[in-house]
Amino acid sequence: AMIGGRDFSGPESYAKVNLAVGTEGGGTGRQAGSSFKAFTLAEAMAQGMPLTKTYDAPSKLVIEGADGGKDWEVGNYADAGLGTLDVVQATAKSSNTAYVQIMQDVGAANVAALAERMGIRSPLNEDLSLTLGTADVSVLDMASAYSTLADGGEHVEPFVVSKVTDAEGNVLYEHEETRERILDEKAADSVNYALSQVVEGGTGTAARISGQSVAGKTGTTDEYKDAWFAGFTCKLTTAVWMGYPDANPDGSAKLMKNVHGKSVTGGSFPTVIWPKYMAQATRGLDSSAFPPPASAPPTPPPPPPPPRTP
């Protein structure tokens, strides 16, 4: 399924823009925020980093010379100091300060190259900020790349037309699926387990679906311009983006600081929209859990899901 906008014939200037496919749809990509951390995590697992590795996650961290020779200060959401976190906890809590250090260890160029192989087709900046989702991406590419994780590390190019026949049923065209192994299965399993903990007890608890195991990642950009939840069950991958497609009259970005009284983060409306769609789309499909790999740290019992608003 692809939802690219509300009404192709609408009066808005962006009505004929397919918001799901970025520049290919006549618009632009949008920053992925922390949902891009999944690719840093994937590169870390590909390099053999154990999920038990720990990082200090202070409220703020200064990286010397990281901003074109200038010092660069990165902070956690709401300037929260999170103590010492293993990789699973850093993912579940979406710690920016921890993930910038992971990015330093694995290399920004390596993360960019892996993300492209997994399905991200837009240009990617090869610096530490990439792990925080500063590059513009499309919703389709995020669904495509997350599907590589859901499919055990194999990438399948997205396609729309599967078959064309004439009036007599003769096949005029049939899509030939191509698969490419991007991550080995053990690395993909480690990523998927860590992303499942985002939903079990991290920033994405609202994405839980009864009877289905879910893995995914929230994302929020500066000043609430964009909000994401990209995730998957063992059968289906879906990426949800929220934001204003048009700008203010002065050209500045519209910000989601007061939507039904809320500042919109990836863990709010996108993570509520996602299971409402996925519960229907996966109805009747079997499910399998994301088992903890051998290197996974012990996990505490998950907190109860938050109450849902009508």
Short mmCIF file of C-alpha atoms in Angstrom, two decimals:
data_model
loop_
_atom_site.label_atom_id
_atom_site.label_comp_id
_atom_site.label_asym_id
_atom_site.label_seq_id
_atom_site.Cartn_x
_atom_site.Cartn_y
_atom_site.Cartn_z
CA ALA A 1 0.00 0.00 0.00
CA MET A 2 1.19 3.53 -0.70
CA ILE A 3 -0.46 6.67 0.60
CA GLY A 4 1.14 9.65 -1.10
CA GLY A 5 -1.33 12.38 -0.15
CA ARG A 6 -4.96 13.16 0.58
CA ASP A 7 -6.42 14.27 -2.75
CA PHE A 8 -4.69 14.47 -6.14
CA SER A 9 -7.22 17.06 -7.35
CA GLY A 10 -7.11 19.14 -4.17
CA PRO A 11 -6.53 22.90 -4.21
CA GLU A 12 -3.26 22.74 -2.25
CA SER A 13 -0.03 23.41 -4.11
CA TYR A 14 1.29 19.99 -3.10
CA ALA A 15 -1.85 18.03 -4.04
CA LYS A 16 -0.18 16.33 -7.01
CA VAL A 17 3.04 15.59 -5.10
CA ASN A 18 3.48 11.96 -4.05
CA LEU A 19 4.79 12.52 -0.54
CA ALA A 20 5.75 8.85 -0.14
CA VAL A 21 8.49 8.81 -2.78
CA GLY A 22 10.43 12.02 -2.20
CA THR A 23 11.96 13.73 -5.22
CA GLU A 24 10.58 11.06 -7.58
CA GLY A 25 7.09 12.22 -6.64
CA GLY A 26 7.73 15.87 -7.37
CA GLY A 27 8.56 16.86 -3.81
CA THR A 28 11.51 16.49 -1.48
CA GLY A 29 12.70 13.92 0.98
CA ARG A 30 12.44 14.54 4.70
CA GLN A 31 14.89 14.00 7.52
CA ALA A 32 14.53 10.60 9.19
CA GLY A 33 15.53 11.60 12.71
CA SER A 34 16.39 8.70 14.99
CA SER A 35 14.71 6.14 12.73
CA PHE A 36 18.01 6.27 10.80
CA LYS A 37 19.81 4.80 13.82
CA ALA A 38 18.73 1.36 12.59
CA PHE A 39 21.38 1.59 9.86
CA THR A 40 24.13 2.51 12.32
CA LEU A 41 23.00 -0.43 14.42
CA ALA A 42 23.09 -2.70 11.36
CA GLU A 43 26.65 -1.65 10.51
CA ALA A 44 27.70 -2.20 14.11
CA MET A 45 26.28 -5.72 14.06
CA ALA A 46 27.89 -6.39 10.67
CA GLN A 47 31.25 -5.41 12.17
CA GLY A 48 30.72 -7.85 15.04
CA MET A 49 29.91 -5.40 17.84
CA PRO A 50 28.22 -7.25 20.72
CA LEU A 51 24.85 -5.98 21.92
CA THR A 52 26.32 -5.96 25.43
CA LYS A 53 28.86 -3.23 24.59
CA THR A 54 28.22 -0.17 26.75
CA TYR A 55 28.45 3.57 26.20
CA ASP A 56 28.10 6.56 28.47
CA ALA A 57 24.97 8.48 27.48
CA PRO A 58 25.23 11.93 29.09
CA SER A 59 22.64 14.62 28.43
CA LYS A 60 25.10 16.42 26.14
CA LEU A 61 28.33 15.45 24.42
CA VAL A 62 30.87 17.65 22.64
CA ILE A 63 32.75 16.12 19.69
CA GLU A 64 35.87 18.11 18.94
CA GLY A 65 36.28 19.23 15.32
CA ALA A 66 33.22 17.30 14.09
CA ASP A 67 31.49 20.32 12.53
CA GLY A 68 33.83 21.32 9.72
CA GLY A 69 36.67 21.68 12.20
CA LYS A 70 34.48 23.26 14.86
CA ASP A 71 33.32 21.48 18.00
CA TRP A 72 29.88 19.89 17.69
CA GLU A 73 27.51 19.51 20.64
CA VAL A 74 24.92 16.75 20.51
CA GLY A 75 22.23 16.20 23.12
CA ASN A 76 19.64 13.59 24.04
CA TYR A 77 15.95 14.33 23.64
CA ALA A 78 14.87 16.72 26.41
CA ASP A 79 18.53 16.82 27.52
CA ALA A 80 18.04 13.60 29.46
CA GLY A 81 21.12 12.08 31.07
CA LEU A 82 20.75 8.32 30.61
CA GLY A 83 23.80 6.95 32.41
CA THR A 84 25.60 3.92 30.99
CA LEU A 85 23.69 1.98 28.34
CA ASP A 86 24.35 -1.19 26.40
CA VAL A 87 23.55 -1.14 22.67
CA VAL A 88 20.05 -2.54 23.17
CA GLN A 89 19.23 0.08 25.81
CA ALA A 90 20.75 2.88 23.72
CA THR A 91 18.47 1.83 20.88
CA ALA A 92 15.35 1.46 23.02
CA LYS A 93 15.91 4.83 24.70
CA SER A 94 17.10 6.40 21.41
CA SER A 95 20.11 8.04 23.00
CA ASN A 96 21.74 10.52 20.63
CA THR A 97 24.91 10.82 22.68
CA ALA A 98 25.41 7.05 22.77
CA TYR A 99 24.66 6.61 19.07
CA VAL A 100 27.10 9.30 17.99
CA GLN A 101 29.78 7.31 19.80
CA ILE A 102 28.64 4.10 18.06
CA MET A 103 28.88 6.01 14.77
CA GLN A 104 32.44 7.03 15.64
CA ASP A 105 33.33 3.38 16.25
CA VAL A 106 31.83 1.99 13.03
CA GLY A 107 32.50 4.90 10.64
CA ALA A 108 30.00 7.25 9.00
CA ALA A 109 31.06 6.28 5.47
CA ASN A 110 30.41 2.61 6.28
CA VAL A 111 26.93 3.40 7.61
CA ALA A 112 26.09 5.47 4.52
CA ALA A 113 27.24 2.69 2.19
CA LEU A 114 25.24 0.05 4.05
CA ALA A 115 22.08 2.19 4.13
CA GLU A 116 22.32 2.64 0.37
CA ARG A 117 22.70 -1.10 -0.17
CA MET A 118 19.71 -1.72 2.10
CA GLY A 119 17.49 0.54 0.00
CA ILE A 120 18.10 4.25 0.72
CA ARG A 121 18.55 5.92 -2.67
CA SER A 122 18.92 9.59 -1.73
CA PRO A 123 22.35 11.21 -1.20
CA LEU A 124 23.71 10.68 2.31
CA ASN A 125 26.13 12.91 4.21
CA GLU A 126 29.10 10.91 5.51
CA ASP A 127 29.49 12.55 8.90
CA LEU A 128 28.53 11.76 12.49
CA SER A 129 25.20 13.60 12.26
CA LEU A 130 23.97 11.02 9.75
CA THR A 131 23.12 8.62 12.58
CA LEU A 132 20.69 11.25 13.92
CA GLY A 133 18.85 11.24 10.58
CA THR A 134 20.02 14.54 9.10
CA ALA A 135 19.84 13.28 5.50
CA ASP A 136 16.62 13.59 3.51
CA VAL A 137 15.00 10.23 2.74
CA SER A 138 11.69 9.06 1.29
CA VAL A 139 9.05 7.02 3.06
CA LEU A 140 9.26 4.33 0.36
CA ASP A 141 13.02 4.02 0.80
CA MET A 142 12.68 3.70 4.57
CA ALA A 143 10.11 0.91 4.11
CA SER A 144 12.39 -0.74 1.54
CA ALA A 145 15.47 -0.56 3.76
CA TYR A 146 13.67 -1.76 6.90
CA SER A 147 12.31 -4.65 4.81
CA THR A 148 15.91 -5.76 4.34
CA LEU A 149 16.05 -6.30 8.11
CA ALA A 150 12.64 -7.98 8.20
CA ASP A 151 13.77 -10.35 5.45
CA GLY A 152 16.77 -11.56 7.43
CA GLY A 153 19.30 -9.32 5.68
CA GLU A 154 18.18 -9.82 2.06
CA HIS A 155 17.13 -6.79 0.00
CA VAL A 156 14.36 -6.92 -2.59
CA GLU A 157 13.85 -3.85 -4.80
CA PRO A 158 10.36 -2.37 -4.45
CA PHE A 159 8.09 -2.73 -7.47
CA VAL A 160 4.52 -1.78 -8.32
CA VAL A 161 3.46 -3.81 -11.36
CA SER A 162 3.79 -7.55 -10.86
CA LYS A 163 2.13 -8.78 -14.07
CA VAL A 164 0.47 -7.47 -17.23
CA THR A 165 -1.82 -9.67 -19.33
CA ASP A 166 -3.91 -9.05 -22.43
CA ALA A 167 -7.64 -9.69 -22.78
CA GLU A 168 -7.00 -13.37 -23.50
CA GLY A 169 -4.86 -13.81 -20.40
CA ASN A 170 -1.54 -13.96 -22.23
CA VAL A 171 1.27 -12.66 -20.04
CA LEU A 172 2.82 -9.58 -21.62
CA TYR A 173 5.05 -8.74 -18.68
CA GLU A 174 5.90 -10.36 -15.37
CA HIS A 175 8.18 -8.86 -12.76
CA GLU A 176 11.27 -10.89 -11.94
CA GLU A 177 12.18 -10.55 -8.30
CA THR A 178 15.85 -10.06 -7.50
CA ARG A 179 17.32 -10.65 -4.06
CA GLU A 180 20.67 -9.51 -2.72
CA ARG A 181 22.23 -10.59 0.55
CA ILE A 182 23.22 -7.36 2.37
CA LEU A 183 23.63 -8.53 5.98
CA ASP A 184 24.35 -12.01 7.19
CA GLU A 185 21.41 -13.53 9.02
CA LYS A 186 23.03 -13.42 12.46
CA ALA A 187 23.70 -9.68 12.15
CA ALA A 188 20.13 -9.06 10.97
CA ASP A 189 18.77 -11.11 13.88
CA SER A 190 20.75 -8.99 16.35
CA VAL A 191 19.42 -5.77 14.79
CA ASN A 192 15.86 -7.06 14.80
CA TYR A 193 16.07 -8.10 18.44
CA ALA A 194 17.34 -4.66 19.47
CA LEU A 195 14.58 -2.98 17.44
CA SER A 196 11.99 -5.26 19.06
CA GLN A 197 13.04 -3.88 22.44
CA VAL A 198 12.16 -0.37 21.20
CA VAL A 199 8.57 -1.62 21.06
CA GLU A 200 8.69 -3.83 24.13
CA GLY A 201 10.01 -1.20 26.51
CA GLY A 202 11.41 1.84 24.70
CA THR A 203 10.17 4.84 22.73
CA GLY A 204 7.85 2.75 20.52
CA THR A 205 5.61 0.93 23.03
CA ALA A 206 2.46 2.32 21.39
CA ALA A 207 3.27 0.22 18.28
CA ARG A 208 2.48 -3.09 19.97
CA ILE A 209 0.00 -5.36 18.19
CA SER A 210 -1.81 -8.14 20.00
CA GLY A 211 -0.63 -11.50 18.69
CA GLN A 212 2.18 -10.08 16.56
CA SER A 213 5.84 -9.51 17.37
CA VAL A 214 6.93 -6.03 16.30
CA ALA A 215 10.33 -4.40 15.74
CA GLY A 216 10.91 -0.80 14.71
CA LYS A 217 12.29 2.61 15.48
CA THR A 218 10.86 6.03 16.23
CA GLY A 219 12.28 9.23 14.77
CA THR A 220 11.80 12.92 15.56
CA THR A 221 13.63 15.83 13.93
CA ASP A 222 14.57 19.20 15.41
CA GLU A 223 11.70 21.47 16.38
CA TYR A 224 9.16 18.73 15.58
CA LYS A 225 9.35 19.19 11.81
CA ASP A 226 9.14 15.46 11.05
CA ALA A 227 8.04 12.39 13.00
CA TRP A 228 8.43 8.73 12.03
CA PHE A 229 7.83 5.17 12.99
CA ALA A 230 9.32 2.54 10.70
CA GLY A 231 8.84 -1.06 11.69
CA PHE A 232 7.89 -4.59 10.77
CA THR A 233 6.38 -7.87 11.86
CA CYS A 234 7.71 -11.15 10.48
CA LYS A 235 5.36 -10.67 7.48
CA LEU A 236 5.10 -6.98 6.63
CA THR A 237 7.04 -3.72 6.82
CA THR A 238 5.47 -0.26 7.04
CA ALA A 239 6.96 3.23 7.43
CA VAL A 240 4.83 6.11 8.73
CA TRP A 241 5.89 9.75 8.35
CA MET A 242 4.09 12.79 9.72
CA GLY A 243 4.84 16.39 8.86
CA TYR A 244 3.50 19.39 6.98
CA PRO A 245 4.14 19.05 3.24
CA ASP A 246 4.05 22.79 2.61
CA ALA A 247 5.97 25.70 4.15
CA ASN A 248 4.84 28.88 5.87
CA PRO A 249 4.27 31.93 3.64
CA ASP A 250 7.73 33.23 4.56
CA GLY A 251 9.32 29.96 3.41
CA SER A 252 10.05 28.61 6.90
CA ALA A 253 9.09 25.07 7.81
CA LYS A 254 5.82 24.38 9.56
CA LEU A 255 6.42 22.70 12.89
CA MET A 256 4.23 20.17 14.70
CA LYS A 257 4.43 21.84 18.10
CA ASN A 258 0.67 21.88 18.71
CA VAL A 259 -1.23 19.08 16.99
CA HIS A 260 -4.31 18.27 19.08
CA GLY A 261 -2.42 19.85 21.96
CA LYS A 262 0.75 17.78 21.48
CA SER A 263 4.24 18.31 20.18
CA VAL A 264 4.49 15.43 17.72
CA THR A 265 7.32 12.97 18.27
CA GLY A 266 7.86 9.64 16.54
CA GLY A 267 6.64 7.93 19.69
CA SER A 268 3.29 9.75 19.62
CA PHE A 269 0.95 9.85 16.61
CA PRO A 270 3.11 7.89 14.09
CA THR A 271 3.51 5.05 16.57
CA VAL A 272 -0.26 5.00 17.15
CA ILE A 273 -1.11 5.16 13.43
CA TRP A 274 1.28 2.29 12.63
CA PRO A 275 -0.44 -0.52 14.61
CA LYS A 276 -3.92 0.65 13.60
CA TYR A 277 -2.95 -0.01 9.98
CA MET A 278 -0.76 -3.04 10.63
CA ALA A 279 -3.30 -4.84 12.83
CA GLN A 280 -5.63 -4.93 9.82
CA ALA A 281 -2.95 -5.61 7.22
CA THR A 282 -1.54 -8.58 9.16
CA ARG A 283 -4.87 -9.98 10.35
CA GLY A 284 -4.88 -13.76 10.01
CA LEU A 285 -1.16 -14.01 9.30
CA ASP A 286 1.01 -16.18 11.50
CA SER A 287 3.65 -14.54 13.67
CA SER A 288 7.05 -15.46 15.01
CA ALA A 289 9.02 -13.68 17.71
CA PHE A 290 12.40 -11.99 17.39
CA PRO A 291 14.47 -14.27 19.64
CA PRO A 292 17.38 -12.80 21.60
CA PRO A 293 20.73 -13.66 20.01
CA ALA A 294 23.50 -15.13 22.13
CA SER A 295 25.10 -11.71 22.64
CA ALA A 296 21.92 -10.02 23.91
CA PRO A 297 21.95 -8.65 27.45
CA PRO A 298 19.14 -9.73 29.81
CA THR A 299 16.07 -7.56 29.41
CA PRO A 300 13.74 -6.35 32.16
CA PRO A 301 10.01 -7.09 31.89
CA PRO A 302 8.28 -4.59 29.60
CA PRO A 303 6.19 -1.79 31.11
CA PRO A 304 2.43 -1.80 30.48
CA PRO A 305 1.40 -0.05 27.24
CA PRO A 306 0.32 3.59 27.62
CA PRO A 307 -3.42 4.36 27.58
CA ARG A 308 -4.69 5.17 24.11
CA THR A 309 -6.64 8.32 23.38
CA PRO A 310 -9.70 8.17 21.14
#
